[in-house]
Amino acid sequence: MAASAAVTANYVLKPPPYPLDALEPHMSKQTLEFHWGKHHRAYVDNLKKQVLGSELEGKPLEHIIQNTYNNGDLLPPFNNAAQAWNHEFFWESMKPGGGGKPSGELLALLERDFTSYEKFYDEFNAAAATQFGAGWAWLAYADNKLKVVKTPNAVNPLVLGSFPLLTIDVWEHAYYLDFQNRRPDYIKTFMNNLVSCEAVSSRLEAAKAASS
Amino acid sequence: MSLDVGTGKTTMEPCLESMKTASLPDLPYAYDALEPAISEEIMRLHHLKHHQTYVTNYNKALDHLRSALSSGDHSSVVKLQSQIKFNGGGHVNHAIFWKNLAPVHEGGGKPPQDPLSSAIDAHFGSLEELMQKMNSEGAAVQGSGWVWFGLDKELKRLVVETTANQDPLVTKGSHLVPLIGIDVWEHAYYPQYKNARAEYLKNIWTVINWKYASDIFEKHNRGLNEF
């Protein structure tokens, strides 16, 4: 099954790898304060309460996610566990001064599997824009191929058998303070100004190593 | 449908030209009329952006449906159903929602009278208990959706239900009639309440239009015996 070494057990609310105002003007400090400080924190706190005293207590986050997905008929801890994982993965998918066209191996694979970076860009944008209601869009790696995936609510590629490489949160709370209803503008801003190509590249290396 | 008198067979002619498009209904009150429970900023965005977008995209989907039907492209007809459900549901649900709300000076928040009031007491114990049930189910919706207070016409009882995304109440049961729906998509409260959905739910009762709910309830009860 997929492994993502950076996001593991210990239900801790890890801070993003940059100060809360570091993504301005593309993602405001106020958004980070609520999104990380309230929403992400609540998933972590509620997960702790939920698994307390159960056989899941102390198990790694990914274990809880895989064991409560239940083929889509979600068991109660899934939502909090997956959202805790997703959000940590999301903060680490961004960096100040990020965005734009990658280089090296990542670019080569994007060009191989999407024809061009631009085609990938359009497909990722479309997935993020058309995920109805709450959810996430992902670049994922499976069967030696890159692909774009969109998921509803808390679902992530781990439960679909793929290695997540990049994600954008399209729950309204992720963009409402900065963009209101304008999700497409948020997605473009994310792609052009926030994506950490380093994070995506290192996850790709890990995914390829784990697959071979 | 037309009847071929010679063969006795009927043929289906979809009356596509007369298919009505949806349009954004006017809000029955000013954008700031529901303050402080719901801010003017939210009402403007919610009505003029979100609801309008559902209407626009629903009409686009209907247009594609029209073409697909005309050309007998059945797989496109089926494929369009999710667009129709999302956007059509969004239109239907929001059209009800604006009527479910009223400014305080126009009766918003005023508790229902009989017969709805007695029916609520019979089913939930009291109005407060109904509100608490709606609040707790509304708070528990994961992702986007609605919490509904409805009437089951067939079983003659009142229910509280939730639906995901823009699924109308009828997707939970074809005999269900919505009396009050509360939008718990984040766009319904975020600028004002941020992550505090429970606070939004607590406050919205001050502008709930029980008169509308009573009218729908009574309309469905006309002619029935004891409810």
GROMACS .gro file of C-alpha atoms in nm:
model
  439
    1MET     CA    1   0.000   0.000   0.000
    2ALA     CA    2   0.107   0.360  -0.040
    3ALA     CA    3   0.333   0.513   0.221
    4SER     CA    4   0.404   0.878   0.275
    5ALA     CA    5   0.681   0.904   0.527
    6ALA     CA    6   0.634   1.268   0.610
    7VAL     CA    7   0.284   1.231   0.755
    8THR     CA    8   0.268   0.961   1.021
    9ALA     CA    9   0.132   0.875   1.360
   10ASN     CA   10   0.118   1.075   1.679
   11TYR     CA   11  -0.192   1.279   1.650
   12VAL     CA   12  -0.011   1.608   1.672
   13LEU     CA   13  -0.113   1.936   1.520
   14LYS     CA   14   0.213   2.002   1.337
   15PRO     CA   15   0.255   2.367   1.235
   16PRO     CA   16   0.302   2.441   0.865
   17PRO     CA   17   0.671   2.460   0.763
   18TYR     CA   18   0.649   2.841   0.737
   19PRO     CA   19   0.495   3.123   0.948
   20LEU     CA   20   0.121   3.173   0.912
   21ASP     CA   21   0.168   3.498   0.718
   22ALA     CA   22   0.436   3.362   0.486
   23LEU     CA   23   0.200   3.274   0.200
   24GLU     CA   24   0.059   3.625   0.171
   25PRO     CA   25  -0.076   3.779  -0.045
   26HIS     CA   26  -0.179   3.450  -0.208
   27MET     CA   27  -0.320   3.288   0.103
   28SER     CA   28  -0.385   3.524   0.391
   29LYS     CA   29  -0.261   3.492   0.747
   30GLN     CA   30  -0.627   3.503   0.855
   31THR     CA   31  -0.700   3.197   0.641
   32LEU     CA   32  -0.407   3.007   0.792
   33GLU     CA   33  -0.513   3.110   1.144
   34PHE     CA   34  -0.858   2.962   1.092
   35HIS     CA   35  -0.777   2.679   0.855
   36TRP     CA   36  -0.479   2.546   1.052
   37GLY     CA   37  -0.560   2.694   1.392
   38LYS     CA   38  -0.928   2.594   1.406
   39HIS     CA   39  -1.025   2.342   1.137
   40HIS     CA   40  -0.710   2.128   1.130
   41ARG     CA   41  -0.675   2.153   1.508
   42ALA     CA   42  -1.034   2.031   1.555
   43TYR     CA   43  -0.974   1.723   1.337
   44VAL     CA   44  -0.669   1.631   1.546
   45ASP     CA   45  -0.839   1.697   1.881
   46ASN     CA   46  -1.156   1.515   1.781
   47LEU     CA   47  -0.961   1.218   1.649
   48LYS     CA   48  -0.779   1.184   1.982
   49LYS     CA   49  -1.112   1.182   2.168
   50GLN     CA   50  -1.263   0.941   1.920
   51VAL     CA   51  -0.993   0.671   1.938
   52LEU     CA   52  -0.935   0.701   2.313
   53GLY     CA   53  -0.981   0.361   2.470
   54SER     CA   54  -1.040   0.188   2.138
   55GLU     CA   55  -0.816  -0.060   1.957
   56LEU     CA   56  -0.718   0.219   1.718
   57GLU     CA   57  -0.563   0.428   1.995
   58GLY     CA   58  -0.193   0.485   1.935
   59LYS     CA   59  -0.200   0.335   1.587
   60PRO     CA   60  -0.038   0.535   1.308
   61LEU     CA   61  -0.267   0.776   1.128
   62GLU     CA   62  -0.238   0.591   0.799
   63HIS     CA   63  -0.338   0.267   0.973
   64ILE     CA   64  -0.652   0.432   1.108
   65ILE     CA   65  -0.734   0.576   0.766
   66GLN     CA   66  -0.695   0.243   0.586
   67ASN     CA   67  -0.890   0.055   0.851
   68THR     CA   68  -1.184   0.290   0.872
   69TYR     CA   69  -1.234   0.360   0.502
   70ASN     CA   70  -1.427   0.033   0.483
   71ASN     CA   71  -1.467   0.046   0.102
   72GLY     CA   72  -1.643   0.380   0.117
   73ASP     CA   73  -1.889   0.284   0.393
   74LEU     CA   74  -1.692   0.503   0.631
   75LEU     CA   75  -1.648   0.416   0.994
   76PRO     CA   76  -1.671   0.708   1.240
   77PRO     CA   77  -1.299   0.786   1.290
   78PHE     CA   78  -1.229   0.807   0.915
   79ASN     CA   79  -1.329   1.168   0.870
   80ASN     CA   80  -1.110   1.308   1.147
   81ALA     CA   81  -0.815   1.080   1.072
   82ALA     CA   82  -0.813   1.145   0.698
   83GLN     CA   83  -0.866   1.517   0.740
   84ALA     CA   84  -0.578   1.535   0.991
   85TRP     CA   85  -0.355   1.360   0.737
   86ASN     CA   86  -0.483   1.562   0.440
   87HIS     CA   87  -0.424   1.897   0.604
   88GLU     CA   88  -0.067   1.823   0.712
   89PHE     CA   89  -0.001   1.703   0.357
   90PHE     CA   90  -0.160   2.022   0.221
   91TRP     CA   91   0.054   2.265   0.427
   92GLU     CA   92   0.363   2.075   0.312
   93SER     CA   93   0.247   2.096  -0.050
   94MET     CA   94   0.293   2.473  -0.039
   95LYS     CA   95   0.579   2.713   0.025
   96PRO     CA   96   0.638   3.088   0.013
   97GLY     CA   97   0.746   3.187  -0.339
   98GLY     CA   98   0.618   2.859  -0.477
   99GLY     CA   99   0.422   2.770  -0.786
  100GLY     CA  100   0.507   2.762  -1.154
  101LYS     CA  101   0.656   2.504  -1.384
  102PRO     CA  102   0.876   2.241  -1.222
  103SER     CA  103   1.199   2.097  -1.363
  104GLY     CA  104   1.395   1.773  -1.363
  105GLU     CA  105   1.239   1.434  -1.316
  106LEU     CA  106   0.901   1.573  -1.211
  107LEU     CA  107   0.868   1.779  -1.529
  108ALA     CA  108   0.982   1.484  -1.739
  109LEU     CA  109   0.713   1.259  -1.593
  110LEU     CA  110   0.445   1.528  -1.621
  111GLU     CA  111   0.535   1.567  -1.989
  112ARG     CA  112   0.535   1.191  -2.034
  113ASP     CA  113   0.198   1.129  -1.868
  114PHE     CA  114   0.009   1.447  -1.959
  115THR     CA  115   0.187   1.546  -2.285
  116SER     CA  116   0.287   1.882  -2.137
  117TYR     CA  117   0.296   2.073  -1.810
  118GLU     CA  118   0.017   2.294  -1.950
  119LYS     CA  119  -0.208   1.992  -2.008
  120PHE     CA  120  -0.142   1.874  -1.652
  121TYR     CA  121  -0.212   2.225  -1.526
  122ASP     CA  122  -0.548   2.233  -1.707
  123GLU     CA  123  -0.644   1.886  -1.589
  124PHE     CA  124  -0.554   1.959  -1.228
  125ASN     CA  125  -0.745   2.288  -1.242
  126ALA     CA  126  -1.050   2.120  -1.391
  127ALA     CA  127  -1.050   1.844  -1.129
  128ALA     CA  128  -1.023   2.097  -0.846
  129ALA     CA  129  -1.293   2.318  -0.998
  130THR     CA  130  -1.541   2.037  -1.063
  131GLN     CA  131  -1.517   1.847  -0.734
  132PHE     CA  132  -1.871   1.920  -0.624
  133GLY     CA  133  -1.915   2.023  -0.264
  134ALA     CA  134  -1.626   1.960  -0.028
  135GLY     CA  135  -1.317   1.765  -0.129
  136TRP     CA  136  -0.962   1.766  -0.265
  137ALA     CA  137  -0.779   1.744  -0.594
  138TRP     CA  138  -0.453   1.546  -0.615
  139LEU     CA  139  -0.158   1.462  -0.828
  140ALA     CA  140  -0.095   1.097  -0.751
  141TYR     CA  141   0.139   0.818  -0.858
  142ALA     CA  142   0.020   0.465  -0.923
  143ASP     CA  143   0.130   0.183  -1.156
  144ASN     CA  144   0.432   0.390  -1.254
  145LYS     CA  145   0.212   0.669  -1.386
  146LEU     CA  146   0.116   1.015  -1.273
  147LYS     CA  147  -0.250   1.098  -1.266
  148VAL     CA  148  -0.490   1.366  -1.147
  149VAL     CA  149  -0.758   1.251  -0.903
  150LYS     CA  150  -1.040   1.434  -0.727
  151THR     CA  151  -1.196   1.308  -0.406
  152PRO     CA  152  -1.502   1.405  -0.199
  153ASN     CA  153  -1.496   1.525   0.162
  154ALA     CA  154  -1.209   1.348   0.345
  155VAL     CA  155  -1.124   1.074   0.098
  156ASN     CA  156  -0.762   1.064  -0.020
  157PRO     CA  157  -0.556   0.856  -0.267
  158LEU     CA  158  -0.411   0.638   0.013
  159VAL     CA  159  -0.739   0.449   0.027
  160LEU     CA  160  -0.748   0.427  -0.352
  161GLY     CA  161  -0.410   0.257  -0.369
  162SER     CA  162  -0.207   0.553  -0.498
  163PHE     CA  163   0.079   0.764  -0.365
  164PRO     CA  164  -0.032   1.124  -0.313
  165LEU     CA  165   0.221   1.376  -0.447
  166LEU     CA  166   0.034   1.708  -0.432
  167THR     CA  167  -0.300   1.826  -0.304
  168ILE     CA  168  -0.527   2.131  -0.302
  169ASP     CA  169  -0.805   2.161  -0.044
  170VAL     CA  170  -1.129   2.267  -0.215
  171TRP     CA  171  -1.353   2.268   0.092
  172GLU     CA  172  -1.499   2.620   0.099
  173HIS     CA  173  -1.321   2.698   0.428
  174ALA     CA  174  -0.990   2.673   0.237
  175TYR     CA  175  -1.062   2.973   0.016
  176TYR     CA  176  -1.372   3.155   0.129
  177LEU     CA  177  -1.204   3.432   0.332
  178ASP     CA  178  -0.966   3.517   0.044
  179PHE     CA  179  -1.169   3.433  -0.264
  180GLN     CA  180  -1.533   3.393  -0.153
  181ASN     CA  181  -1.711   3.189  -0.423
  182ARG     CA  182  -1.426   3.229  -0.676
  183ARG     CA  183  -1.279   2.881  -0.653
  184PRO     CA  184  -1.115   2.894  -1.000
  185ASP     CA  185  -0.915   3.204  -0.896
  186TYR     CA  186  -0.801   3.025  -0.581
  187ILE     CA  187  -0.689   2.721  -0.780
  188LYS     CA  188  -0.488   2.933  -1.027
  189THR     CA  189  -0.327   3.125  -0.742
  190PHE     CA  190  -0.233   2.795  -0.578
  191MET     CA  191  -0.079   2.659  -0.898
  192ASN     CA  192   0.103   2.979  -0.993
  193ASN     CA  193   0.221   3.095  -0.653
  194LEU     CA  194   0.206   2.831  -0.382
  195VAL     CA  195   0.295   2.478  -0.495
  196SER     CA  196   0.620   2.347  -0.350
  197CYS     CA  197   0.782   2.163  -0.641
  198GLU     CA  198   1.051   2.041  -0.400
  199ALA     CA  199   0.791   1.867  -0.184
  200VAL     CA  200   0.622   1.712  -0.486
  201SER     CA  201   0.957   1.595  -0.631
  202SER     CA  202   1.072   1.438  -0.308
  203ARG     CA  203   0.739   1.259  -0.267
  204LEU     CA  204   0.774   1.134  -0.623
  205GLU     CA  205   1.118   0.990  -0.544
  206ALA     CA  206   0.978   0.817  -0.238
  207ALA     CA  207   0.686   0.681  -0.439
  208LYS     CA  208   0.913   0.546  -0.713
  209ALA     CA  209   1.144   0.388  -0.457
  210ALA     CA  210   0.853   0.226  -0.276
  211SER     CA  211   0.713   0.093  -0.603
  212SER     CA  212   1.031  -0.069  -0.730
  213MET     CA  213  -4.718   1.208  -2.729
  214SER     CA  214  -4.906   1.170  -3.054
  215LEU     CA  215  -5.127   0.888  -3.166
  216ASP     CA  216  -5.088   0.745  -3.511
  217VAL     CA  217  -5.451   0.662  -3.585
  218GLY     CA  218  -5.357   0.422  -3.864
  219THR     CA  219  -5.132   0.196  -3.664
  220GLY     CA  220  -5.262   0.280  -3.316
  221LYS     CA  221  -4.904   0.341  -3.202
  222THR     CA  222  -4.804   0.640  -2.994
  223THR     CA  223  -4.482   0.829  -3.051
  224MET     CA  224  -4.300   1.048  -2.804
  225GLU     CA  225  -4.219   1.400  -2.918
  226PRO     CA  226  -4.028   1.569  -2.644
  227CYS     CA  227  -4.173   1.918  -2.610
  228LEU     CA  228  -3.824   2.056  -2.588
  229GLU     CA  229  -3.891   2.400  -2.729
  230SER     CA  230  -4.130   2.470  -2.447
  231MET     CA  231  -3.886   2.349  -2.178
  232LYS     CA  232  -3.869   2.639  -1.934
  233THR     CA  233  -3.534   2.757  -1.813
  234ALA     CA  234  -3.471   2.832  -1.448
  235SER     CA  235  -3.421   3.184  -1.327
  236LEU     CA  236  -3.293   3.336  -1.006
  237PRO     CA  237  -3.591   3.428  -0.789
  238ASP     CA  238  -3.580   3.767  -0.618
  239LEU     CA  239  -3.502   3.768  -0.251
  240PRO     CA  240  -3.829   3.849  -0.066
  241TYR     CA  241  -3.650   4.104   0.158
  242ALA     CA  242  -3.348   4.336   0.152
  243TYR     CA  243  -2.998   4.188   0.168
  244ASP     CA  244  -2.939   4.332   0.515
  245ALA     CA  245  -3.283   4.238   0.650
  246LEU     CA  246  -3.169   3.921   0.825
  247GLU     CA  247  -2.898   4.088   1.030
  248PRO     CA  248  -2.754   4.022   1.281
  249ALA     CA  249  -2.828   3.651   1.233
  250ILE     CA  250  -2.705   3.647   0.874
  251SER     CA  251  -2.493   3.931   0.742
  252GLU     CA  252  -2.564   4.135   0.430
  253GLU     CA  253  -2.230   4.020   0.288
  254ILE     CA  254  -2.336   3.658   0.311
  255MET     CA  255  -2.681   3.722   0.168
  256ARG     CA  256  -2.537   3.901  -0.135
  257LEU     CA  257  -2.278   3.634  -0.207
  258HIS     CA  258  -2.518   3.351  -0.135
  259HIS     CA  259  -2.800   3.480  -0.356
  260LEU     CA  260  -2.618   3.668  -0.633
  261LYS     CA  261  -2.318   3.437  -0.670
  262HIS     CA  262  -2.388   3.088  -0.539
  263HIS     CA  263  -2.758   3.055  -0.624
  264GLN     CA  264  -2.708   3.237  -0.956
  265THR     CA  265  -2.428   2.994  -1.048
  266TYR     CA  266  -2.653   2.696  -0.979
  267VAL     CA  267  -2.921   2.851  -1.202
  268THR     CA  268  -2.673   2.925  -1.482
  269ASN     CA  269  -2.516   2.580  -1.474
  270TYR     CA  270  -2.854   2.408  -1.445
  271ASN     CA  271  -2.971   2.588  -1.758
  272LYS     CA  272  -2.651   2.489  -1.938
  273ALA     CA  273  -2.708   2.127  -1.838
  274LEU     CA  274  -3.069   2.146  -1.960
  275ASP     CA  275  -2.943   2.285  -2.291
  276HIS     CA  276  -2.708   1.992  -2.331
  277LEU     CA  277  -2.988   1.759  -2.230
  278ARG     CA  278  -3.209   1.908  -2.498
  279SER     CA  279  -2.941   1.840  -2.763
  280ALA     CA  280  -2.874   1.492  -2.635
  281LEU     CA  281  -3.244   1.406  -2.637
  282SER     CA  282  -3.291   1.548  -2.986
  283SER     CA  283  -3.007   1.341  -3.123
  284GLY     CA  284  -3.095   1.030  -2.926
  285ASP     CA  285  -2.758   1.039  -2.750
  286HIS     CA  286  -2.871   0.835  -2.453
  287SER     CA  287  -2.534   0.792  -2.293
  288SER     CA  288  -2.498   1.171  -2.277
  289VAL     CA  289  -2.848   1.194  -2.132
  290VAL     CA  290  -2.741   0.963  -1.851
  291LYS     CA  291  -2.405   1.136  -1.806
  292LEU     CA  292  -2.579   1.472  -1.762
  293GLN     CA  293  -2.781   1.352  -1.465
  294SER     CA  294  -2.514   1.441  -1.210
  295GLN     CA  295  -2.484   1.799  -1.344
  296ILE     CA  296  -2.863   1.829  -1.333
  297LYS     CA  297  -2.881   1.690  -0.981
  298PHE     CA  298  -2.603   1.916  -0.849
  299ASN     CA  299  -2.714   2.238  -1.009
  300GLY     CA  300  -3.088   2.176  -1.028
  301GLY     CA  301  -3.080   2.062  -0.666
  302GLY     CA  302  -2.888   2.377  -0.576
  303HIS     CA  303  -3.155   2.588  -0.744
  304VAL     CA  304  -3.447   2.401  -0.587
  305ASN     CA  305  -3.296   2.403  -0.239
  306HIS     CA  306  -3.201   2.769  -0.237
  307ALA     CA  307  -3.537   2.879  -0.377
  308ILE     CA  308  -3.696   2.713  -0.073
  309PHE     CA  309  -3.431   2.851   0.164
  310TRP     CA  310  -3.500   3.220   0.087
  311LYS     CA  311  -3.867   3.156   0.173
  312ASN     CA  312  -3.767   2.974   0.490
  313LEU     CA  313  -3.615   3.297   0.620
  314ALA     CA  314  -3.782   3.626   0.709
  315PRO     CA  315  -3.678   3.950   0.876
  316VAL     CA  316  -3.776   3.972   1.242
  317HIS     CA  317  -4.018   4.256   1.170
  318GLU     CA  318  -4.193   4.032   0.916
  319GLY     CA  319  -4.236   3.742   1.156
  320GLY     CA  320  -3.893   3.581   1.134
  321GLY     CA  321  -3.833   3.375   1.445
  322LYS     CA  322  -4.196   3.388   1.557
  323PRO     CA  323  -4.290   3.033   1.673
  324PRO     CA  324  -4.544   2.838   1.471
  325GLN     CA  325  -4.912   2.827   1.555
  326ASP     CA  326  -5.146   2.529   1.545
  327PRO     CA  327  -5.185   2.291   1.373
  328LEU     CA  328  -4.809   2.276   1.306
  329SER     CA  329  -4.724   2.365   1.665
  330SER     CA  330  -4.919   2.072   1.811
  331ALA     CA  331  -4.781   1.839   1.550
  332ILE     CA  332  -4.426   1.943   1.647
  333ASP     CA  333  -4.500   1.883   2.015
  334ALA     CA  334  -4.648   1.543   1.935
  335HIS     CA  335  -4.347   1.433   1.730
  336PHE     CA  336  -4.054   1.597   1.907
  337GLY     CA  337  -4.181   1.692   2.252
  338SER     CA  338  -4.149   2.065   2.200
  339LEU     CA  339  -4.028   2.326   1.954
  340GLU     CA  340  -3.700   2.357   2.149
  341GLU     CA  341  -3.640   1.984   2.112
  342LEU     CA  342  -3.700   2.005   1.737
  343MET     CA  343  -3.453   2.293   1.710
  344GLN     CA  344  -3.193   2.105   1.916
  345LYS     CA  345  -3.229   1.800   1.693
  346MET     CA  346  -3.191   2.012   1.379
  347ASN     CA  347  -2.886   2.184   1.529
  348SER     CA  348  -2.712   1.866   1.630
  349GLU     CA  349  -2.779   1.693   1.297
  350GLY     CA  350  -2.683   2.006   1.106
  351ALA     CA  351  -2.357   2.035   1.301
  352ALA     CA  352  -2.277   1.670   1.231
  353VAL     CA  353  -2.304   1.695   0.851
  354GLN     CA  354  -1.954   1.620   0.723
  355GLY     CA  355  -1.864   1.821   0.418
  356SER     CA  356  -2.145   2.009   0.248
  357GLY     CA  357  -2.518   1.957   0.281
  358TRP     CA  358  -2.850   2.056   0.433
  359VAL     CA  359  -3.052   1.978   0.742
  360TRP     CA  360  -3.427   1.953   0.687
  361PHE     CA  361  -3.747   1.959   0.887
  362GLY     CA  362  -3.999   1.783   0.669
  363LEU     CA  363  -4.336   1.618   0.641
  364ASP     CA  364  -4.376   1.258   0.535
  365LYS     CA  365  -4.708   1.280   0.348
  366GLU     CA  366  -4.750   0.905   0.333
  367LEU     CA  367  -4.668   0.810   0.691
  368LYS     CA  368  -4.820   1.135   0.821
  369ARG     CA  369  -4.531   1.227   1.041
  370LEU     CA  370  -4.273   1.501   1.082
  371VAL     CA  371  -3.907   1.420   1.029
  372VAL     CA  372  -3.560   1.568   1.061
  373GLU     CA  373  -3.324   1.458   0.784
  374THR     CA  374  -2.994   1.563   0.633
  375THR     CA  375  -2.888   1.550   0.271
  376ALA     CA  376  -2.541   1.572   0.118
  377ASN     CA  377  -2.428   1.840  -0.125
  378GLN     CA  378  -2.732   1.976  -0.310
  379ASP     CA  379  -2.947   1.665  -0.288
  380PRO     CA  380  -3.307   1.781  -0.236
  381LEU     CA  381  -3.502   1.629   0.057
  382VAL     CA  382  -3.700   1.411  -0.182
  383THR     CA  383  -3.384   1.205  -0.241
  384LYS     CA  384  -3.432   1.072   0.113
  385GLY     CA  385  -3.789   0.963   0.039
  386SER     CA  386  -4.032   1.047  -0.238
  387HIS     CA  387  -4.307   1.127   0.013
  388LEU     CA  388  -4.100   1.387   0.195
  389VAL     CA  389  -4.199   1.752   0.169
  390PRO     CA  390  -3.955   2.017   0.295
  391LEU     CA  391  -4.098   2.255   0.555
  392ILE     CA  392  -3.770   2.416   0.669
  393GLY     CA  393  -3.424   2.362   0.522
  394ILE     CA  394  -3.104   2.504   0.667
  395ASP     CA  395  -2.801   2.529   0.439
  396VAL     CA  396  -2.487   2.402   0.616
  397TRP     CA  397  -2.248   2.446   0.325
  398GLU     CA  398  -1.964   2.661   0.454
  399HIS     CA  399  -2.057   2.941   0.213
  400ALA     CA  400  -2.382   2.983   0.410
  401TYR     CA  401  -2.198   3.111   0.718
  402TYR     CA  402  -1.821   3.139   0.672
  403PRO     CA  403  -1.760   3.515   0.630
  404GLN     CA  404  -1.950   3.584   0.951
  405TYR     CA  405  -1.912   3.272   1.166
  406LYS     CA  406  -1.593   3.114   1.022
  407ASN     CA  407  -1.567   2.759   1.157
  408ALA     CA  408  -1.840   2.813   1.420
  409ARG     CA  409  -2.122   2.632   1.243
  410ALA     CA  410  -2.298   2.562   1.574
  411GLU     CA  411  -2.322   2.936   1.642
  412TYR     CA  412  -2.475   2.997   1.297
  413LEU     CA  413  -2.731   2.723   1.361
  414LYS     CA  414  -2.818   2.868   1.701
  415ASN     CA  415  -2.871   3.217   1.557
  416ILE     CA  416  -3.059   3.129   1.240
  417TRP     CA  417  -3.371   3.037   1.437
  418THR     CA  418  -3.425   3.409   1.503
  419VAL     CA  419  -3.505   3.454   1.134
  420ILE     CA  420  -3.676   3.126   1.048
  421ASN     CA  421  -4.010   3.182   0.875
  422TRP     CA  422  -4.245   2.943   1.053
  423LYS     CA  423  -4.542   3.094   0.866
  424TYR     CA  424  -4.410   2.942   0.541
  425ALA     CA  425  -4.361   2.604   0.708
  426SER     CA  426  -4.715   2.620   0.850
  427ASP     CA  427  -4.864   2.708   0.512
  428ILE     CA  428  -4.697   2.409   0.343
  429PHE     CA  429  -4.794   2.181   0.630
  430GLU     CA  430  -5.157   2.290   0.620
  431LYS     CA  431  -5.173   2.262   0.243
  432HIS     CA  432  -5.073   1.896   0.267
  433ASN     CA  433  -5.305   1.828   0.557
  434ARG     CA  434  -5.617   1.964   0.397
  435GLY     CA  435  -5.878   1.696   0.382
  436LEU     CA  436  -5.689   1.456   0.609
  437ASN     CA  437  -5.823   1.348   0.943
  438GLU     CA  438  -5.627   1.374   1.265
  439PHE     CA  439  -5.259   1.416   1.198
   0.00000   0.00000   0.00000
